[in-house]
Amino acid sequence: MSTLKLAIIIGSVREGRFGPVVANWFAQQVDDRFEIDIIDLADTTLPALPAVPPALDPDPVRPAGMRDLTDRLANADAYVIVTPDYNRSYPAALKAAIDWHFTQWDAKAIGFVGYSGGSGGLLAIEHLRQVFNELNAHTVRNYVSFPRYYMLFDENGRLRDPQEPEAAAAALLDQLHWWTSALVAAKTGQVVA
């Protein structure tokens, strides 16, 4: 099997956000089992959703500024969502990116890296699991969480004590690789029923 394509999606678009630091750290943890594409939602225009629900029109006409995002999501074999908690859930821009797409998530594996004050992004992650379940995506059990992220990273974006987060990232990547390999094989007919 060739190298799997992993899209790391930065879910926050707020000015001054910390997501790019976390995404870049996670990208450094990824080994040669995956080819990485970091998708920053701040680089995409995410307008109001079309009138027809994606279940009824799974491939709507999208604004020109969204074509790159759509293509990159479609090309990925798996995803890791990097998200903070916003009001005990995940960012609106991330929800818009998810809702504009339907078939792109289907039968693909998804992992999570969360960061925030007290919860470390876990409240957002739990809500995202419900959403992706509805879209027939498989969310892996393991995750990486950074509670009080502002105390864990130094001013250069490096972890002060990297051992535990690196172990969590390795476990997440192992599960993501297993599930992604299985799902890609199943979609290409390599699995015997």
mmCIF file of C-alpha atoms in Angstrom:
data_model
loop_
_atom_site.group_PDB
_atom_site.id
_atom_site.type_symbol
_atom_site.label_atom_id
_atom_site.label_comp_id
_atom_site.label_asym_id
_atom_site.label_seq_id
_atom_site.Cartn_x
_atom_site.Cartn_y
_atom_site.Cartn_z
ATOM 1 C CA MET A 1 0.000 0.000 0.000
ATOM 2 C CA SER A 2 1.328 3.465 -0.824
ATOM 3 C CA THR A 3 1.788 6.241 1.710
ATOM 4 C CA LEU A 4 -1.519 7.372 3.152
ATOM 5 C CA LYS A 5 -2.583 11.015 2.838
ATOM 6 C CA LEU A 6 -3.268 12.735 6.163
ATOM 7 C CA ALA A 7 -4.911 16.158 6.272
ATOM 8 C CA ILE A 8 -4.282 18.062 9.498
ATOM 9 C CA ILE A 9 -7.076 20.634 9.784
ATOM 10 C CA ILE A 10 -6.664 23.778 11.898
ATOM 11 C CA GLY A 11 -10.203 24.412 13.134
ATOM 12 C CA SER A 12 -9.901 27.885 14.647
ATOM 13 C CA VAL A 13 -9.826 31.001 12.488
ATOM 14 C CA ARG A 14 -9.659 33.614 15.262
ATOM 15 C CA GLU A 15 -6.987 36.275 15.118
ATOM 16 C CA GLY A 16 -4.155 35.366 17.488
ATOM 17 C CA ARG A 17 -5.227 31.704 17.649
ATOM 18 C CA PHE A 18 -2.870 29.020 18.929
ATOM 19 C CA GLY A 19 -4.004 26.289 16.498
ATOM 20 C CA PRO A 20 -1.118 26.669 14.016
ATOM 21 C CA VAL A 21 1.413 26.063 16.820
ATOM 22 C CA VAL A 22 -0.385 22.877 17.876
ATOM 23 C CA ALA A 23 -0.830 21.722 14.266
ATOM 24 C CA ASN A 24 2.844 22.251 13.479
ATOM 25 C CA TRP A 25 3.853 20.347 16.611
ATOM 26 C CA PHE A 26 1.583 17.459 15.630
ATOM 27 C CA ALA A 27 2.906 17.439 12.058
ATOM 28 C CA GLN A 28 6.393 16.911 13.484
ATOM 29 C CA GLN A 29 5.137 13.777 15.251
ATOM 30 C CA VAL A 30 3.880 12.167 12.029
ATOM 31 C CA ASP A 31 6.133 9.459 10.602
ATOM 32 C CA ASP A 32 6.606 8.258 7.034
ATOM 33 C CA ARG A 33 3.398 6.182 7.040
ATOM 34 C CA PHE A 34 1.564 9.396 6.159
ATOM 35 C CA GLU A 35 2.004 12.203 3.665
ATOM 36 C CA ILE A 36 0.900 15.428 5.396
ATOM 37 C CA ASP A 37 -1.270 18.275 4.149
ATOM 38 C CA ILE A 38 -1.908 21.039 6.712
ATOM 39 C CA ILE A 39 -5.231 22.747 5.970
ATOM 40 C CA ASP A 40 -5.746 26.082 7.694
ATOM 41 C CA LEU A 41 -9.419 27.039 7.590
ATOM 42 C CA ALA A 42 -8.393 30.691 7.977
ATOM 43 C CA ASP A 43 -7.224 30.469 4.354
ATOM 44 C CA THR A 44 -10.694 29.500 3.076
ATOM 45 C CA THR A 45 -13.866 31.510 2.632
ATOM 46 C CA LEU A 46 -16.655 29.681 4.457
ATOM 47 C CA PRO A 47 -19.966 31.332 3.506
ATOM 48 C CA ALA A 48 -23.447 30.478 4.733
ATOM 49 C CA LEU A 49 -24.533 26.974 3.837
ATOM 50 C CA PRO A 50 -26.603 26.215 0.747
ATOM 51 C CA ALA A 51 -30.364 25.873 1.122
ATOM 52 C CA VAL A 52 -30.403 22.136 0.354
ATOM 53 C CA PRO A 53 -29.034 19.822 3.080
ATOM 54 C CA PRO A 54 -25.898 17.871 2.083
ATOM 55 C CA ALA A 55 -27.684 14.536 2.531
ATOM 56 C CA LEU A 56 -29.991 15.561 -0.344
ATOM 57 C CA ASP A 57 -27.270 17.231 -2.430
ATOM 58 C CA PRO A 58 -23.924 15.743 -1.319
ATOM 59 C CA ASP A 59 -21.885 17.682 -3.875
ATOM 60 C CA PRO A 60 -23.379 21.192 -4.034
ATOM 61 C CA VAL A 61 -21.975 23.949 -6.181
ATOM 62 C CA ARG A 62 -19.426 25.550 -3.891
ATOM 63 C CA PRO A 63 -18.040 29.082 -4.056
ATOM 64 C CA ALA A 64 -14.818 29.373 -6.066
ATOM 65 C CA GLY A 65 -12.844 30.156 -2.890
ATOM 66 C CA MET A 66 -13.767 26.764 -1.466
ATOM 67 C CA ARG A 67 -12.622 24.581 -4.396
ATOM 68 C CA ASP A 68 -9.099 24.108 -2.978
ATOM 69 C CA LEU A 69 -10.466 23.012 0.402
ATOM 70 C CA THR A 70 -12.902 20.584 -1.218
ATOM 71 C CA ASP A 71 -10.180 19.032 -3.374
ATOM 72 C CA ARG A 72 -7.761 18.692 -0.456
ATOM 73 C CA LEU A 73 -10.408 17.073 1.744
ATOM 74 C CA ALA A 74 -11.360 14.670 -1.045
ATOM 75 C CA ASN A 75 -7.720 13.690 -1.618
ATOM 76 C CA ALA A 76 -7.079 12.858 2.041
ATOM 77 C CA ASP A 77 -7.319 9.284 3.289
ATOM 78 C CA ALA A 78 -7.570 10.424 6.921
ATOM 79 C CA TYR A 79 -7.827 13.573 8.985
ATOM 80 C CA VAL A 80 -6.621 14.988 12.270
ATOM 81 C CA ILE A 81 -8.695 17.897 13.521
ATOM 82 C CA VAL A 82 -6.836 20.433 15.676
ATOM 83 C CA THR A 83 -9.438 22.293 17.713
ATOM 84 C CA PRO A 84 -9.934 24.449 20.788
ATOM 85 C CA ASP A 85 -13.078 24.581 22.893
ATOM 86 C CA TYR A 86 -15.347 27.528 22.067
ATOM 87 C CA ASN A 87 -18.212 27.828 24.542
ATOM 88 C CA ARG A 88 -17.944 24.117 25.474
ATOM 89 C CA SER A 89 -17.928 23.017 21.818
ATOM 90 C CA TYR A 90 -15.912 23.503 18.619
ATOM 91 C CA PRO A 91 -15.473 26.571 16.375
ATOM 92 C CA ALA A 92 -18.206 27.690 13.963
ATOM 93 C CA ALA A 93 -15.753 27.819 11.042
ATOM 94 C CA LEU A 94 -14.958 24.145 11.573
ATOM 95 C CA LYS A 95 -18.669 23.302 11.597
ATOM 96 C CA ALA A 96 -19.161 25.228 8.353
ATOM 97 C CA ALA A 97 -16.259 23.376 6.699
ATOM 98 C CA ILE A 98 -17.714 20.058 7.835
ATOM 99 C CA ASP A 99 -21.246 20.901 6.723
ATOM 100 C CA TRP A 100 -20.204 22.145 3.274
ATOM 101 C CA HIS A 101 -18.809 18.670 2.649
ATOM 102 C CA PHE A 102 -20.487 15.312 2.848
ATOM 103 C CA THR A 103 -18.937 12.618 0.685
ATOM 104 C CA GLN A 104 -15.426 13.780 1.521
ATOM 105 C CA TRP A 105 -15.693 12.439 5.097
ATOM 106 C CA ASP A 106 -17.419 9.170 4.191
ATOM 107 C CA ALA A 107 -15.682 6.007 5.445
ATOM 108 C CA LYS A 108 -12.515 7.818 6.483
ATOM 109 C CA ALA A 109 -10.674 7.789 9.811
ATOM 110 C CA ILE A 110 -10.452 10.912 11.937
ATOM 111 C CA GLY A 111 -8.277 11.732 14.936
ATOM 112 C CA PHE A 112 -8.290 14.748 17.218
ATOM 113 C CA VAL A 113 -5.829 17.089 18.896
ATOM 114 C CA GLY A 114 -7.497 19.448 21.348
ATOM 115 C CA TYR A 115 -6.299 22.456 23.294
ATOM 116 C CA SER A 116 -7.952 24.971 25.607
ATOM 117 C CA GLY A 117 -7.995 26.200 29.154
ATOM 118 C CA GLY A 118 -9.278 23.538 31.547
ATOM 119 C CA SER A 119 -10.665 20.820 29.287
ATOM 120 C CA GLY A 120 -7.848 20.624 26.757
ATOM 121 C CA GLY A 121 -10.327 20.584 23.900
ATOM 122 C CA LEU A 122 -12.123 17.449 25.086
ATOM 123 C CA LEU A 123 -15.553 19.118 25.026
ATOM 124 C CA ALA A 124 -15.048 20.027 21.348
ATOM 125 C CA ILE A 125 -13.734 16.553 20.565
ATOM 126 C CA GLU A 126 -16.785 14.839 22.065
ATOM 127 C CA HIS A 127 -19.154 17.001 20.004
ATOM 128 C CA LEU A 128 -17.123 16.353 16.857
ATOM 129 C CA ARG A 129 -17.348 12.593 17.398
ATOM 130 C CA GLN A 130 -21.150 12.838 17.195
ATOM 131 C CA VAL A 131 -21.037 14.923 14.018
ATOM 132 C CA PHE A 132 -18.570 12.653 12.226
ATOM 133 C CA ASN A 133 -20.517 9.567 13.253
ATOM 134 C CA GLU A 134 -23.500 11.004 11.365
ATOM 135 C CA LEU A 135 -21.250 11.469 8.314
ATOM 136 C CA ASN A 136 -20.174 7.796 8.364
ATOM 137 C CA ALA A 137 -16.604 8.627 9.366
ATOM 138 C CA HIS A 138 -14.693 6.611 11.955
ATOM 139 C CA THR A 139 -13.234 8.595 14.848
ATOM 140 C CA VAL A 140 -10.357 6.823 16.559
ATOM 141 C CA ARG A 141 -10.406 6.455 20.325
ATOM 142 C CA ASN A 142 -6.995 7.946 21.128
ATOM 143 C CA TYR A 143 -6.436 11.705 21.035
ATOM 144 C CA VAL A 144 -3.976 14.361 22.179
ATOM 145 C CA SER A 145 -5.131 16.987 24.645
ATOM 146 C CA PHE A 146 -3.440 20.170 25.877
ATOM 147 C CA PRO A 147 -5.235 21.604 28.920
ATOM 148 C CA ARG A 148 -3.786 25.016 29.806
ATOM 149 C CA TYR A 149 -1.807 24.907 26.555
ATOM 150 C CA TYR A 150 -0.379 28.366 27.278
ATOM 151 C CA MET A 151 1.619 26.847 30.146
ATOM 152 C CA LEU A 152 2.749 23.747 28.213
ATOM 153 C CA PHE A 153 4.404 25.437 25.213
ATOM 154 C CA ASP A 154 7.262 27.906 25.430
ATOM 155 C CA GLU A 155 7.482 31.224 23.565
ATOM 156 C CA ASN A 156 9.003 29.411 20.550
ATOM 157 C CA GLY A 157 6.112 26.933 20.246
ATOM 158 C CA ARG A 158 8.017 24.007 21.769
ATOM 159 C CA LEU A 159 6.631 21.824 24.507
ATOM 160 C CA ARG A 160 8.305 22.285 27.858
ATOM 161 C CA ASP A 161 7.791 18.605 28.735
ATOM 162 C CA PRO A 162 7.148 16.688 25.490
ATOM 163 C CA GLN A 163 7.264 13.062 26.676
ATOM 164 C CA GLU A 164 3.578 12.494 27.501
ATOM 165 C CA PRO A 165 2.131 14.405 24.499
ATOM 166 C CA GLU A 166 4.556 12.637 22.133
ATOM 167 C CA ALA A 167 3.432 9.247 23.491
ATOM 168 C CA ALA A 168 -0.230 10.274 23.053
ATOM 169 C CA ALA A 169 0.477 11.393 19.474
ATOM 170 C CA ALA A 170 2.226 8.098 18.687
ATOM 171 C CA ALA A 171 -0.761 6.117 20.004
ATOM 172 C CA LEU A 172 -3.184 8.289 18.010
ATOM 173 C CA LEU A 173 -1.134 7.831 14.830
ATOM 174 C CA ASP A 174 -0.952 4.060 15.318
ATOM 175 C CA GLN A 175 -4.744 3.815 15.587
ATOM 176 C CA LEU A 176 -5.250 6.231 12.726
ATOM 177 C CA HIS A 177 -2.891 4.246 10.488
ATOM 178 C CA TRP A 178 -4.606 0.944 11.313
ATOM 179 C CA TRP A 179 -8.103 2.259 10.643
ATOM 180 C CA THR A 180 -7.102 4.240 7.574
ATOM 181 C CA SER A 181 -5.351 1.214 6.070
ATOM 182 C CA ALA A 182 -8.396 -0.953 6.740
ATOM 183 C CA LEU A 183 -10.845 1.581 5.298
ATOM 184 C CA VAL A 184 -8.755 2.256 2.187
ATOM 185 C CA ALA A 185 -8.399 -1.486 1.596
ATOM 186 C CA ALA A 186 -12.135 -2.018 2.050
ATOM 187 C CA LYS A 187 -12.979 0.772 -0.412
ATOM 188 C CA THR A 188 -10.627 -0.635 -3.029
ATOM 189 C CA GLY A 189 -11.954 -4.179 -2.650
ATOM 190 C CA GLN A 190 -8.843 -5.638 -1.018
ATOM 191 C CA VAL A 191 -10.766 -7.017 1.946
ATOM 192 C CA VAL A 192 -12.398 -10.445 1.796
ATOM 193 C CA ALA A 193 -15.887 -10.513 3.287
#
